Short mmCIF file of C-alpha atoms and ligand atoms in Angstrom, two decimals:
data_model
loop_
_atom_site.label_atom_id
_atom_site.label_comp_id
_atom_site.label_asym_id
_atom_site.label_seq_id
_atom_site.Cartn_x
_atom_site.Cartn_y
_atom_site.Cartn_z
CA UNK X 1 18.54 30.66 50.66
CA UNK X 2 18.17 31.78 53.85
CA UNK X 3 14.77 29.35 53.96
CA UNK X 4 17.27 26.30 52.29
CA UNK X 5 19.38 27.12 55.03
CA UNK X 6 16.82 27.57 58.25
CA UNK X 7 15.07 24.32 57.12
CA UNK X 8 18.64 22.21 56.35
CA UNK X 9 19.54 23.07 60.27
CA UNK X 10 16.32 22.35 62.08
CA UNK X 11 16.54 19.12 59.99
CA UNK X 12 19.79 17.88 60.75
CA UNK X 13 18.90 18.88 64.63
CA UNK X 14 15.72 17.10 64.28
CA UNK X 15 17.02 13.63 63.07
CA UNK X 16 20.78 13.99 64.16
CA UNK X 17 20.50 16.25 67.32
CA UNK X 18 24.29 17.66 66.12
CA UNK X 19 24.67 21.58 65.88
CA UNK X 20 26.91 20.90 63.00
CA UNK X 21 28.77 17.78 61.48
CA UNK X 22 32.49 17.92 61.55
CA UNK X 23 34.50 15.43 59.24
CA UNK X 24 38.78 15.38 61.05
CA UNK X 25 41.78 14.11 59.06
CA UNK X 26 42.22 11.62 61.43
CA UNK X 27 42.79 7.85 60.16
CA UNK X 28 40.32 5.51 62.48
CA UNK X 29 41.76 2.90 64.14
CA UNK X 30 40.04 0.50 61.54
CA UNK X 31 41.28 -2.90 63.43
CA UNK X 32 38.28 -2.49 66.04
CA UNK X 33 35.46 -1.23 63.51
CA UNK X 34 35.78 -4.76 61.67
CA UNK X 35 34.99 -6.78 64.47
CA UNK X 36 31.35 -7.33 64.68
CA UNK X 37 30.67 -6.90 60.88
CA UNK X 38 29.19 -10.00 59.49
CA UNK X 39 29.01 -9.13 55.34
CA UNK X 40 30.23 -6.06 53.39
CA UNK X 41 29.57 -4.29 50.15
CA UNK X 42 33.01 -3.38 48.25
CA UNK X 43 33.08 0.03 46.19
CA UNK X 44 35.80 0.80 43.78
CA UNK X 45 36.06 4.24 41.92
CA UNK X 46 37.93 4.90 38.66
CA UNK X 47 38.57 8.54 38.52
CA UNK X 48 39.15 9.09 35.07
CA UNK X 49 37.27 9.83 32.09
CA UNK X 50 38.11 10.79 28.39
CA UNK X 51 36.37 14.16 28.32
CA UNK X 52 34.84 16.44 31.31
CA UNK X 53 31.12 17.07 31.17
CA UNK X 54 30.73 20.74 32.65
CA UNK X 55 27.73 19.13 35.24
CA UNK X 56 29.37 16.37 36.52
CA UNK X 57 30.11 15.97 39.96
CA UNK X 58 32.14 12.95 40.28
CA UNK X 59 35.80 12.70 41.22
CA UNK X 60 37.78 12.19 37.94
CA UNK X 61 40.65 13.73 35.66
CA UNK X 62 41.32 13.05 31.72
CA UNK X 63 42.25 9.61 31.25
CA UNK X 64 45.69 9.11 30.47
CA UNK X 65 47.31 5.17 30.15
CA UNK X 66 50.44 5.48 32.78
CA UNK X 67 48.47 7.22 35.08
CA UNK X 68 46.02 4.44 35.20
CA UNK X 69 48.73 1.65 35.24
CA UNK X 70 50.20 3.16 38.18
CA UNK X 71 46.55 3.92 40.11
CA UNK X 72 45.94 0.01 39.44
CA UNK X 73 49.13 -0.66 41.14
CA UNK X 74 47.75 1.39 44.18
CA UNK X 75 44.46 0.19 44.20
CA UNK X 76 45.76 -3.65 44.42
CA UNK X 77 48.00 -2.01 47.74
CA UNK X 78 44.92 -0.85 49.05
CA UNK X 79 42.99 -4.26 48.77
CA UNK X 80 45.84 -5.94 50.57
CA UNK X 81 45.65 -3.87 53.53
CA UNK X 82 41.61 -4.47 53.75
CA UNK X 83 42.07 -7.89 53.15
CA UNK X 84 44.21 -8.10 56.61
CA UNK X 85 41.24 -6.65 57.91
CA UNK X 86 38.53 -8.17 56.49
CA UNK X 87 39.93 -11.91 56.41
CA UNK X 88 37.19 -14.65 54.84
CA UNK X 89 33.86 -12.40 55.90
CA UNK X 90 31.61 -12.63 52.57
CA UNK X 91 31.63 -9.29 49.92
CA UNK X 92 28.00 -9.83 49.37
CA UNK X 93 27.73 -6.28 46.50
CA UNK X 94 30.56 -5.47 44.41
CA UNK X 95 30.28 -1.93 42.44
CA UNK X 96 32.46 0.03 40.15
CA UNK X 97 31.82 3.40 39.55
CA UNK X 98 33.51 6.56 38.34
CA UNK X 99 34.41 8.79 36.20
CA UNK X 100 34.53 6.25 33.40
CA UNK X 101 35.37 2.69 34.43
CA UNK X 102 35.61 1.72 31.25
CA UNK X 103 38.87 3.82 30.43
CA UNK X 104 40.67 1.35 32.11
CA UNK X 105 39.49 -1.96 30.75
CA UNK X 106 42.85 -2.41 28.93
CA UNK X 107 44.97 -0.84 31.78
CA UNK X 108 44.34 -2.39 34.83
CA UNK X 109 41.30 -2.54 35.75
CA UNK X 110 41.55 -6.10 34.79
CA UNK X 111 44.07 -7.10 37.33
CA UNK X 112 42.47 -5.23 39.62
CA UNK X 113 39.44 -7.50 39.39
CA UNK X 114 41.41 -10.77 39.53
CA UNK X 115 43.19 -9.63 42.56
CA UNK X 116 39.70 -8.59 44.19
CA UNK X 117 38.78 -12.26 43.47
CA UNK X 118 41.81 -13.58 44.67
CA UNK X 119 41.84 -11.98 48.00
CA UNK X 120 38.05 -11.67 49.10
CA UNK X 121 35.57 -13.96 49.76
CA UNK X 122 33.22 -12.77 47.18
CA UNK X 123 29.56 -13.64 47.24
CA UNK X 124 28.04 -11.27 44.97
CA UNK X 125 28.06 -10.27 40.97
CA UNK X 126 29.92 -7.46 39.56
CA UNK X 127 28.15 -4.19 38.81
CA UNK X 128 29.95 -1.52 36.74
CA UNK X 129 29.30 2.04 34.77
CA UNK X 130 30.14 2.50 31.73
CA UNK X 131 30.04 5.30 29.02
CA UNK X 132 28.59 4.41 25.83
CA UNK X 133 31.34 5.77 23.41
CA UNK X 134 33.32 2.65 25.25
CA UNK X 135 30.97 -0.14 24.19
CA UNK X 136 32.53 -1.29 20.98
CA UNK X 137 31.88 -5.25 20.56
CA UNK X 138 35.44 -6.07 21.76
CA UNK X 139 35.28 -4.22 24.62
CA UNK X 140 31.69 -5.36 25.80
CA UNK X 141 33.40 -8.95 25.44
CA UNK X 142 36.21 -7.75 27.51
CA UNK X 143 33.31 -6.41 29.98
CA UNK X 144 32.33 -9.63 29.79
CA UNK X 145 35.18 -11.78 30.30
CA UNK X 146 36.12 -9.58 33.84
CA UNK X 147 32.79 -10.62 35.19
CA UNK X 148 30.71 -8.02 35.11
CA UNK X 149 27.09 -9.31 34.89
CA UNK X 150 25.03 -6.22 35.38
CA UNK X 151 25.84 -3.23 33.27
CA UNK X 152 25.14 0.86 33.52
CA UNK X 153 25.35 3.07 30.61
CA UNK X 154 25.37 6.51 30.51
CA UNK X 155 22.71 7.46 28.09
CA UNK X 156 21.82 10.82 29.42
CA UNK X 157 19.66 12.52 26.91
CA UNK X 158 17.20 10.66 24.48
CA UNK X 159 17.29 13.57 21.81
CA UNK X 160 20.38 15.12 20.02
CA UNK X 161 20.44 18.59 20.74
CA UNK X 162 20.10 17.74 24.70
CA UNK X 163 23.45 15.60 24.27
CA UNK X 164 24.99 18.59 22.77
CA UNK X 165 23.83 20.57 25.59
CA UNK X 166 25.34 18.44 28.16
CA UNK X 167 28.51 18.23 25.87
CA UNK X 168 27.88 14.09 25.32
CA UNK X 169 30.33 13.14 22.48
CA UNK X 170 27.54 11.21 20.56
CA UNK X 171 24.11 11.27 18.94
CA UNK X 172 20.78 9.30 19.86
CA UNK X 173 21.31 6.91 16.44
CA UNK X 174 24.34 5.75 17.70
CA UNK X 175 23.68 5.86 21.44
CA UNK X 176 20.28 2.97 19.97
CA UNK X 177 23.13 0.52 18.40
CA UNK X 178 25.46 0.72 21.31
CA UNK X 179 22.22 -0.12 23.86
CA UNK X 180 21.30 -3.03 21.34
CA UNK X 181 24.86 -3.99 21.28
CA UNK X 182 25.21 -4.20 25.14
CA UNK X 183 21.44 -5.81 25.63
CA UNK X 184 22.64 -8.94 23.03
CA UNK X 185 25.51 -9.46 25.05
CA UNK X 186 23.59 -11.87 28.45
CA UNK X 187 23.94 -9.15 31.09
CA UNK X 188 21.93 -10.03 33.75
CA UNK X 189 20.68 -6.45 33.60
CA UNK X 190 21.49 -3.76 31.37
CA UNK X 191 20.66 0.27 32.76
CA UNK X 192 20.35 3.38 31.46
CA UNK X 193 20.92 6.77 33.50
CA UNK X 194 19.04 9.55 31.78
CA UNK X 195 18.88 12.91 32.75
CA UNK X 196 15.61 15.10 32.64
CA UNK X 197 14.93 18.78 33.61
CA UNK X 198 17.29 19.85 31.16
CA UNK X 199 17.57 23.43 29.82
CA UNK X 200 14.30 24.30 27.88
CA UNK X 201 12.92 20.69 28.03
CA UNK X 202 9.58 20.49 27.35
CA UNK X 203 6.86 17.57 28.91
CA UNK X 204 6.46 15.79 25.51
CA UNK X 205 10.45 15.86 25.23
CA UNK X 206 10.56 13.95 28.52
CA UNK X 207 7.67 11.70 27.35
CA UNK X 208 9.59 11.01 24.15
CA UNK X 209 12.76 10.01 26.35
CA UNK X 210 10.52 8.01 28.34
CA UNK X 211 8.99 5.71 25.20
CA UNK X 212 12.86 5.75 23.36
CA UNK X 213 13.94 4.22 27.00
CA UNK X 214 11.37 1.63 27.21
CA UNK X 215 11.35 0.60 23.11
CA UNK X 216 15.21 0.10 23.33
CA UNK X 217 14.74 -2.78 25.82
CA UNK X 218 16.91 -1.93 28.77
CA UNK X 219 15.85 -4.00 31.76
CA UNK X 220 16.09 -0.71 34.11
CA UNK X 221 15.95 3.12 34.02
CA UNK X 222 17.85 5.69 36.31
CA UNK X 223 15.76 8.74 35.65
CA UNK X 224 17.97 11.75 37.62
CA UNK X 225 16.93 15.64 37.29
CA UNK X 226 19.93 17.54 36.63
CA UNK X 227 21.09 18.67 40.07
CA UNK X 228 23.76 21.79 39.87
CA UNK X 229 26.66 21.43 42.00
CA UNK X 230 27.83 25.01 42.61
CA UNK X 231 31.93 23.83 41.69
CA UNK X 232 31.18 22.23 38.44
CA UNK X 233 31.39 24.34 35.16
CA UNK X 234 27.62 24.30 35.29
CA UNK X 235 26.36 27.74 36.79
CA UNK X 236 28.63 29.62 34.73
CA UNK X 237 27.46 28.04 31.57
CA UNK X 238 24.03 28.39 32.48
CA UNK X 239 24.45 31.83 33.72
CA UNK X 240 26.19 32.52 30.26
CA UNK X 241 23.43 30.44 28.54
CA UNK X 242 20.45 32.10 30.41
CA UNK X 243 19.43 28.50 31.44
CA UNK X 244 16.63 28.81 33.83
CA UNK X 245 16.56 25.60 36.38
CA UNK X 246 13.23 23.48 36.64
CA UNK X 247 11.15 23.99 39.73
CA UNK X 248 10.43 21.22 41.75
CA UNK X 249 7.29 21.29 40.99
CA UNK X 250 7.76 20.92 37.19
CA UNK X 251 10.44 18.00 38.02
CA UNK X 252 7.51 16.68 39.72
CA UNK X 253 5.18 16.51 37.08
CA UNK X 254 8.41 15.13 34.58
CA UNK X 255 8.97 12.60 36.69
CA UNK X 256 5.22 11.67 36.53
CA UNK X 257 5.47 11.47 33.00
CA UNK X 258 7.89 9.30 33.56
CA UNK X 259 6.32 7.10 36.36
CA UNK X 260 3.46 6.35 33.91
CA UNK X 261 5.26 5.74 31.36
CA UNK X 262 7.59 2.89 32.66
CA UNK X 263 4.30 1.50 35.01
CA UNK X 264 2.39 1.35 31.76
CA UNK X 265 5.49 -1.04 30.21
CA UNK X 266 5.45 -3.37 33.40
CA UNK X 267 8.53 -1.94 35.43
CA UNK X 268 8.64 -1.89 39.13
CA UNK X 269 9.81 1.14 41.09
CA UNK X 270 13.02 0.24 42.68
CA UNK X 271 14.19 3.68 44.05
CA UNK X 272 13.54 7.21 44.55
CA UNK X 273 14.84 7.63 40.69
CA UNK X 274 15.01 3.84 39.54
CA UNK X 275 12.54 1.43 37.61
CA UNK X 276 13.09 -2.29 37.13
CA UNK X 277 11.41 -4.86 34.77
CA UNK X 278 9.77 -7.20 37.01
CA UNK X 279 12.47 -10.76 37.51
CA UNK X 280 15.22 -8.53 37.08
CA UNK X 281 18.04 -8.19 39.66
CA UNK X 282 18.26 -4.51 39.80
CA UNK X 283 21.35 -2.93 39.36
CA UNK X 284 22.25 -0.64 41.88
CA UNK X 285 25.38 1.16 43.74
CA UNK X 286 25.54 -0.37 46.81
CA UNK X 287 23.25 -2.78 47.94
CA UNK X 288 24.20 -3.22 51.57
CA UNK X 289 24.58 -0.71 54.60
CA UNK X 290 28.09 -1.49 55.39
CA UNK X 291 30.37 -0.86 52.63
CA UNK X 292 34.31 -0.20 52.12
CA UNK X 293 35.39 2.39 49.44
CA UNK X 294 38.15 1.46 47.28
CA UNK X 295 40.13 4.28 45.44
CA UNK X 296 40.66 8.03 45.07
CA UNK X 297 37.14 9.43 46.56
CA UNK X 298 36.17 6.03 47.55
CA UNK X 299 34.10 6.46 50.51
CA UNK X 300 33.95 3.58 53.12
CA UNK X 301 30.83 2.88 56.27
CA UNK X 302 31.36 1.02 58.87
CA UNK X 303 28.43 1.08 61.79
CA UNK X 304 30.38 4.11 63.85
CA UNK X 305 32.36 5.47 61.32
CA UNK X 306 32.75 6.91 57.87
CA UNK X 307 35.86 7.93 56.03
CA UNK X 308 36.79 9.25 52.73
CA UNK X 309 40.30 8.68 50.71
CA UNK X 310 42.07 11.94 49.20
CA UNK X 311 40.25 12.58 45.97
CA UNK X 312 43.63 13.61 44.15
CA UNK X 313 44.69 10.79 42.01
CA UNK X 314 48.56 11.38 42.53
CA UNK X 315 48.52 11.67 46.34
CA UNK X 316 46.13 8.21 46.47
CA UNK X 317 48.64 6.78 44.37
CA UNK X 318 52.09 8.00 46.46
CA UNK X 319 49.88 7.68 49.70
CA UNK X 320 50.07 3.80 48.88
CA UNK X 321 53.44 3.53 47.05
CA UNK X 322 55.16 4.58 50.60
CA UNK X 323 53.17 2.18 52.56
CA UNK X 324 50.66 5.05 54.00
CA UNK X 325 46.62 4.65 54.23
CA UNK X 326 44.81 7.35 51.78
CA UNK X 327 41.98 8.07 54.01
CA UNK X 328 41.98 11.78 54.20
CA UNK X 329 38.99 12.50 56.38
CA UNK X 330 36.75 10.74 59.24
CA UNK X 331 33.47 11.08 61.03
CA UNK X 332 32.66 9.15 64.24
CA UNK X 333 28.91 8.40 64.26
CA UNK X 334 26.84 8.64 66.98
CA UNK X 335 23.79 6.30 67.14
CA UNK X 336 21.60 8.85 65.94
CA UNK X 337 23.50 10.13 63.37
CA UNK X 338 23.30 6.21 62.26
CA UNK X 339 19.93 5.65 62.59
CA UNK X 340 19.86 9.00 60.45
CA UNK X 341 22.14 7.72 57.59
CA UNK X 342 19.99 4.07 58.05
CA UNK X 343 16.73 6.08 57.28
CA UNK X 344 18.14 8.20 54.34
CA UNK X 345 19.05 5.49 52.30
CA UNK X 346 15.77 3.19 52.85
CA UNK X 347 13.76 6.11 51.98
CA UNK X 348 16.12 6.02 48.79
CA UNK X 349 15.00 2.40 48.28
CA UNK X 350 11.26 3.63 49.09
CA UNK X 351 10.51 0.64 51.33
CA UNK X 352 11.91 -1.17 54.77
CA UNK X 353 11.37 -3.16 57.65
CA UNK X 354 11.26 -2.30 61.06
CA UNK X 355 12.25 -5.57 61.96
CA UNK X 356 15.43 -4.86 59.78
CA UNK X 357 15.83 -1.56 62.11
CA UNK X 358 15.41 -3.64 65.19
CA UNK X 359 17.82 -5.99 63.85
CA UNK X 360 20.44 -3.42 63.22
CA UNK X 361 19.88 -0.81 66.23
CA UNK X 362 18.38 -2.98 68.78
CA UNK X 363 15.60 -0.48 69.10
CA UNK X 364 11.58 -0.51 67.72
CA UNK X 365 11.77 1.34 64.58
CA UNK X 366 8.33 3.30 66.56
CA UNK X 367 10.15 4.08 69.59
CA UNK X 368 12.70 6.24 67.58
CA UNK X 369 10.44 7.52 64.42
CA UNK X 370 7.06 6.37 65.24
CA UNK X 371 5.52 9.66 65.81
CA UNK X 372 6.26 10.70 62.00
CA UNK X 373 4.58 7.62 60.24
CA UNK X 374 1.30 8.13 61.43
CA UNK X 375 0.96 11.79 59.86
CA UNK X 376 2.80 10.47 56.82
CA UNK X 377 0.61 7.90 56.08
CA UNK X 378 -2.58 10.06 57.17
CA UNK X 379 -1.00 12.45 53.99
CA UNK X 380 -0.40 9.52 51.75
CA UNK X 381 2.90 10.19 51.46
CA UNK X 382 3.74 6.44 52.96
CA UNK X 383 1.58 2.75 53.09
CA UNK X 384 1.78 1.33 56.90
CA UNK X 385 1.86 -2.28 56.43
CA UNK X 386 2.58 -4.16 59.43
CA UNK X 387 6.20 -4.47 59.63
CA UNK X 388 6.73 -3.12 56.03
CA UNK X 389 6.78 0.60 55.33
CA UNK X 390 6.31 2.02 51.53
CA UNK X 391 6.76 5.12 49.88
CA UNK X 392 4.38 6.08 47.37
CA UNK X 393 5.23 7.76 44.77
CA UNK X 394 4.43 11.40 46.01
CA UNK X 395 6.53 10.37 49.36
CA UNK X 396 9.12 9.23 47.39
CA UNK X 397 9.45 12.45 45.31
CA UNK X 398 8.91 14.73 48.38
CA UNK X 399 10.82 13.14 51.13
CA UNK X 400 13.98 13.09 48.31
CA UNK X 401 13.44 16.76 48.03
CA UNK X 402 13.52 17.35 52.15
CA UNK X 403 17.06 14.82 51.81
CA UNK X 404 18.66 16.74 48.89
CA UNK X 405 18.45 19.74 51.19
CA UNK X 406 21.25 18.07 52.91
CA UNK X 407 23.11 16.22 50.07
CA UNK X 408 23.21 18.42 47.69
CA UNK X 409 24.64 21.50 49.97
CA UNK X 410 27.04 18.66 52.02
CA UNK X 411 27.65 16.35 48.54
CA UNK X 412 28.81 19.28 47.11
CA UNK X 413 30.67 20.68 50.04
CA UNK X 414 32.64 17.29 51.32
CA UNK X 415 33.59 17.21 47.45
CA UNK X 416 33.79 20.50 45.73
CA UNK X 417 36.56 20.91 48.93
CA UNK X 418 38.14 17.87 48.70
CA UNK X 419 38.55 18.25 45.04
CA UNK X 420 41.01 21.50 46.18
CA UNK X 421 42.38 20.36 48.63
CA UNK X 422 43.92 16.82 48.71
CA UNK X 423 44.22 16.56 52.54
CA UNK X 424 41.90 19.04 54.45
CA UNK X 425 42.56 19.79 57.69
CA UNK X 426 38.93 19.75 59.09
CA UNK X 427 35.67 19.70 57.46
CA UNK X 428 32.52 21.71 59.25
CA UNK X 429 29.21 20.41 56.95
C1 SAM T 501 29.50 8.29 36.12
S1 SAM T 501 28.32 8.81 35.55
C2 SAM T 501 28.12 7.19 34.60
C3 SAM T 501 29.19 6.99 33.69
C4 SAM T 501 29.79 7.44 32.48
N1 SAM T 501 30.96 8.24 33.27
C5 SAM T 501 29.19 8.64 31.65
O1 SAM T 501 29.01 9.51 31.85
O2 SAM T 501 28.75 7.95 30.77
C6 SAM T 501 27.16 8.59 36.58
C7 SAM T 501 25.65 9.40 35.88
O3 SAM T 501 25.47 10.21 36.86
C8 SAM T 501 24.46 11.49 36.44
N2 SAM T 501 24.97 12.43 36.08
C9 SAM T 501 25.98 13.27 36.47
N3 SAM T 501 25.85 14.31 36.78
C10 SAM T 501 24.96 14.79 36.82
C11 SAM T 501 23.85 15.98 37.71
N4 SAM T 501 24.74 16.84 37.71
N5 SAM T 501 22.65 16.00 37.71
C12 SAM T 501 21.88 14.46 37.36
N6 SAM T 501 22.76 13.28 36.94
C13 SAM T 501 24.06 13.24 36.85
C14 SAM T 501 24.39 10.95 34.76
O4 SAM T 501 23.41 10.25 34.62
C15 SAM T 501 25.44 9.82 35.01
O5 SAM T 501 25.44 9.09 33.80
S1 SF4 T 502 29.13 12.15 33.23
FE1 SF4 T 502 30.73 10.38 32.87
S2 SF4 T 502 32.18 10.97 31.46
FE2 SF4 T 502 31.42 13.00 31.90
S3 SF4 T 502 32.49 13.70 33.30
FE3 SF4 T 502 31.25 12.58 34.50
S4 SF4 T 502 31.72 10.58 35.05
FE4 SF4 T 502 32.75 11.73 33.27
#
């Protein structure tokens, strides 16, 4: 633990030059922050689920139709506030996540989408997450008619006993029928989210899961190792049931098994955890570096500021009903922090261009990070291809292990505290 904490502090100082990162309970003056931004991504959070999975870190509560309808009305008010600020600038990516967006198919999601398309200059498709149990033929038709073209399904596991361990309310046979139904609907991309390194999972089970995912015919697979978040019920369950976490080396080997299956089937790596069939537009959460997050726990990133809405659905709704912004915390970003954030997401995508860094920051990439490129290419973590830097499979994995030192701890603290306190005074990460 002390070693992780030491490494985290050293990495933070190295990349951001900050001793600590402190979010304040201030609403930034937004008008000026939007001025020199040409295009945006939109994220919409739907914080409702029909059941709560014990391992899941996302902001959600049990779905109730009345709460969902009130929430939809509040989101529309938030959209109106942003429409004043964004004006006619193009919105170039739109992602609806959760929670479970498909809980709200008939209780306001369609009205929210209509409003988004009415108010913003939408220049993109809609990407949306879904739960397998919500994908009846009728619901799939509703999803298509709302304009969703890229669908992600929370498949999670491909063996019945692992689905049971995760408390998922369906079996593999039902799952296969759901995926087939979705594939027949003509989405541009159907993504399956799967989790590996599950308690007691063997290498041959990982291999079987990879093969079943390919055979099902999905366009993309996002395969994550099971992350343990301190504020979920999972640590207690793991203790009671004596589940042991897979080591980083075991996870690497499991990911290696999946890599060879997906590459063998012609997929390409499109992010640390995602593999996509060639020619398919990848399903992905945020495709542009700057975005506005709508809804409870929506986070926004605008060049020099990051801010986060309250996580509490009731407080979010009440704030907007009384004409207040639902922003709970904000963080002004120094140039070093912006650069570290930029690099974080580019490593996640496994490739980036030096010229894009120059375009964004007006500085040469090598002036800032050049000293790391040569040693990393010597140990074959990356390939330096002139303008483009491409991470190898090994580089992708181990750099992400380093990133996780930050993100799991920081997300745990930020999300865990925000869930308990709707309006935290201050949060030091
Ligand atoms: C918002 S959920 C997907 C949609 C829907 N709510 C569902 O559960 O089917 C997002 C995805 O994050 C992944 N996920 C959630 N908790 C995780 C954890 N602790 N470790 C790894 N992946 C996790 C799962 O693959 C999950 O499908
Ligand atoms: S995994 Fe999906 S359904 Fe389960 S609690 Fe998380 S968001 Fe809800």
